[in-house]
């Protein structure tokens, strides 16, 4: 299968293999860098499983200088789509927030998006968002006063949890 194939499933498999070989030192990152353009389409895939996998590998591909940070940043609305969609199946996507913030993919400019996730009426989404609020504060994506300003959303979540 090809890194730039038409089928996203095949492309995902090819990239999975390439990343594995790069991590094992059996393939030079430079050799796949020209195919990075094809990876960006995975970062905007409609299939949530493919989208999730693609975002899970952004950090390593940025570290290996295969992906361009500006290109990744242009696609981060798909990351937020994934975070908004985060049910228990994709909850591990939330684990990426810290690393992507450290890399500069997620930044202060995303504060409003995170605030809307914290205030989400979908309890799963807001629960995950509140779990990561300290990361968002540590990385200076959110300011303490912004979090304090929406504390009612947190209390509502606690009340809802008690009712279960």
Tab-separated table of C-alpha atoms in Angstrom:
chain	number	residue	atom	x	y	z
A	1	UNK	CA	0.000	0.000	0.000
A	2	UNK	CA	1.060	3.547	-0.705
A	3	UNK	CA	1.558	6.562	1.556
A	4	UNK	CA	-0.363	8.544	-1.046
A	5	UNK	CA	-3.011	6.020	-2.086
A	6	UNK	CA	-6.618	6.946	-2.798
A	7	UNK	CA	-8.030	4.692	-0.097
A	8	UNK	CA	-7.674	6.122	3.426
A	9	UNK	CA	-7.587	2.644	5.012
A	10	UNK	CA	-4.649	1.644	2.786
A	11	UNK	CA	-2.958	4.981	3.350
A	12	UNK	CA	-3.346	4.589	7.115
A	13	UNK	CA	-1.738	1.138	6.977
A	14	UNK	CA	1.140	2.448	4.858
A	15	UNK	CA	1.768	5.324	7.267
A	16	UNK	CA	1.474	2.991	10.274
A	17	UNK	CA	4.189	0.805	8.737
A	18	UNK	CA	6.368	3.787	7.804
A	19	UNK	CA	6.139	5.312	11.296
A	20	UNK	CA	6.965	1.944	12.841
A	21	UNK	CA	10.021	1.556	10.579
A	22	UNK	CA	11.150	5.121	11.295
A	23	UNK	CA	10.809	4.524	15.047
A	24	UNK	CA	12.870	1.331	14.725
A	25	UNK	CA	15.540	3.176	12.723
A	26	UNK	CA	14.928	1.071	9.601
A	27	UNK	CA	13.617	3.936	7.477
A	28	UNK	CA	14.904	7.496	7.242
A	29	UNK	CA	12.268	10.128	7.990
A	30	UNK	CA	13.639	12.146	5.081
A	31	UNK	CA	12.464	9.432	2.663
A	32	UNK	CA	8.787	9.926	3.578
A	33	UNK	CA	8.885	13.701	4.004
A	34	UNK	CA	7.853	14.231	0.365
A	35	UNK	CA	4.697	12.225	1.057
A	36	UNK	CA	3.659	14.448	3.983
A	37	UNK	CA	1.096	16.162	1.775
A	38	UNK	CA	-0.761	12.848	1.721
A	39	UNK	CA	-0.771	12.612	5.520
A	40	UNK	CA	-2.626	15.909	5.816
A	41	UNK	CA	-5.662	14.322	4.166
A	42	UNK	CA	-5.748	11.795	7.024
A	43	UNK	CA	-5.837	14.707	9.506
A	44	UNK	CA	-9.130	15.756	7.930
A	45	UNK	CA	-10.607	12.284	7.304
A	46	UNK	CA	-14.351	11.829	7.729
A	47	UNK	CA	-13.904	8.431	9.406
A	48	UNK	CA	-13.417	9.155	13.121
A	49	UNK	CA	-11.182	6.106	13.633
A	50	UNK	CA	-8.791	7.226	10.886
A	51	UNK	CA	-8.968	10.828	12.112
A	52	UNK	CA	-8.149	9.720	15.647
A	53	UNK	CA	-5.180	7.597	14.554
A	54	UNK	CA	-3.823	10.370	12.333
A	55	UNK	CA	-3.904	12.947	15.141
A	56	UNK	CA	-2.335	10.474	17.573
A	57	UNK	CA	0.782	10.433	15.371
A	58	UNK	CA	1.151	14.169	14.761
A	59	UNK	CA	3.611	14.662	17.594
A	60	UNK	CA	6.055	12.009	16.385
A	61	UNK	CA	5.787	13.229	12.789
A	62	UNK	CA	6.477	16.810	13.893
A	63	UNK	CA	9.448	15.580	15.953
A	64	UNK	CA	10.821	13.763	12.905
A	65	UNK	CA	10.326	16.935	10.817
A	66	UNK	CA	8.021	15.082	8.418
A	67	UNK	CA	5.006	17.335	8.984
A	68	UNK	CA	4.994	21.120	8.864
A	69	UNK	CA	3.528	22.725	11.982
A	70	UNK	CA	1.749	25.456	10.025
A	71	UNK	CA	0.003	22.865	7.855
A	72	UNK	CA	-1.027	20.928	10.949
A	73	UNK	CA	-2.340	24.105	12.596
A	74	UNK	CA	-4.465	24.826	9.521
A	75	UNK	CA	-6.187	21.481	10.062
A	76	UNK	CA	-6.726	21.643	13.810
A	77	UNK	CA	-10.475	22.261	13.396
A	78	UNK	CA	-10.596	18.508	12.722
A	79	UNK	CA	-8.880	17.859	16.033
A	80	UNK	CA	-11.604	19.897	17.718
A	81	UNK	CA	-14.231	17.931	15.804
A	82	UNK	CA	-12.634	14.809	17.263
A	83	UNK	CA	-12.504	16.270	20.788
A	84	UNK	CA	-16.160	17.278	20.482
A	85	UNK	CA	-17.007	13.788	19.295
A	86	UNK	CA	-14.962	12.207	22.076
A	87	UNK	CA	-16.983	9.432	23.559
A	88	UNK	CA	-15.311	6.680	25.553
A	89	UNK	CA	-14.082	5.267	22.223
A	90	UNK	CA	-11.983	8.305	21.375
A	91	UNK	CA	-11.239	9.502	24.905
A	92	UNK	CA	-7.505	8.898	24.332
A	93	UNK	CA	-7.594	11.823	21.892
A	94	UNK	CA	-7.781	14.067	24.954
A	95	UNK	CA	-4.390	12.682	26.016
A	96	UNK	CA	-2.916	14.443	22.968
A	97	UNK	CA	-3.846	17.919	24.222
A	98	UNK	CA	-0.777	18.295	26.440
A	99	UNK	CA	1.733	17.246	23.771
A	100	UNK	CA	0.067	19.213	20.983
A	101	UNK	CA	0.050	22.278	23.225
A	102	UNK	CA	3.763	21.760	23.959
A	103	UNK	CA	4.431	21.591	20.218
A	104	UNK	CA	2.455	24.797	19.610
A	105	UNK	CA	-0.284	23.148	17.548
A	106	UNK	CA	-2.832	24.110	20.203
A	107	UNK	CA	-2.375	27.635	21.536
A	108	UNK	CA	-3.992	30.557	23.314
A	109	UNK	CA	-5.952	31.338	20.136
A	110	UNK	CA	-7.937	28.128	20.796
A	111	UNK	CA	-9.265	29.283	24.173
A	112	UNK	CA	-12.818	29.860	22.919
A	113	UNK	CA	-12.983	26.373	21.407
A	114	UNK	CA	-11.924	24.829	24.708
A	115	UNK	CA	-14.355	26.990	26.663
A	116	UNK	CA	-17.173	25.731	24.444
A	117	UNK	CA	-16.028	22.137	25.131
A	118	UNK	CA	-15.983	22.843	28.882
A	119	UNK	CA	-19.540	24.195	28.621
A	120	UNK	CA	-20.742	21.415	26.296
A	121	UNK	CA	-24.176	19.966	27.004
A	122	UNK	CA	-22.719	16.574	26.104
A	123	UNK	CA	-21.603	15.328	29.521
A	124	UNK	CA	-18.904	13.062	28.090
A	125	UNK	CA	-17.300	15.959	26.221
A	126	UNK	CA	-17.469	18.398	29.129
A	127	UNK	CA	-16.188	15.745	31.572
A	128	UNK	CA	-13.101	15.130	29.449
A	129	UNK	CA	-12.570	18.852	28.961
A	130	UNK	CA	-12.716	19.490	32.719
A	131	UNK	CA	-10.300	16.609	33.306
A	132	UNK	CA	-7.763	18.472	31.177
A	133	UNK	CA	-8.447	21.983	32.465
A	134	UNK	CA	-5.213	22.009	34.505
A	135	UNK	CA	-3.222	21.177	31.354
A	136	UNK	CA	-4.984	24.005	29.514
A	137	UNK	CA	-4.122	26.378	32.374
A	138	UNK	CA	-0.504	25.152	32.638
A	139	UNK	CA	0.017	25.627	28.891
A	140	UNK	CA	-1.500	29.133	29.112
A	141	UNK	CA	-4.259	28.234	26.650
A	142	UNK	CA	-6.842	29.245	29.236
A	143	UNK	CA	-6.571	31.934	31.885
A	144	UNK	CA	-7.718	31.217	35.452
A	145	UNK	CA	-10.372	33.944	35.266
A	146	UNK	CA	-11.865	32.323	32.150
A	147	UNK	CA	-12.186	29.008	33.957
A	148	UNK	CA	-13.591	30.725	37.029
A	149	UNK	CA	-16.103	32.503	34.780
A	150	UNK	CA	-17.583	29.176	33.658
A	151	UNK	CA	-17.423	27.357	36.996
A	152	UNK	CA	-21.215	26.922	36.891
A	153	UNK	CA	-20.741	24.479	34.001
A	154	UNK	CA	-18.471	22.432	36.260
A	155	UNK	CA	-20.956	22.518	39.145
A	156	UNK	CA	-23.721	21.485	36.766
A	157	UNK	CA	-21.621	18.508	35.738
A	158	UNK	CA	-21.132	17.534	39.396
A	159	UNK	CA	-24.872	17.784	40.073
A	160	UNK	CA	-25.636	15.698	36.991
A	161	UNK	CA	-23.100	13.063	38.096
A	162	UNK	CA	-24.745	12.888	41.529
A	163	UNK	CA	-28.123	12.250	39.950
A	164	UNK	CA	-26.862	9.097	38.196
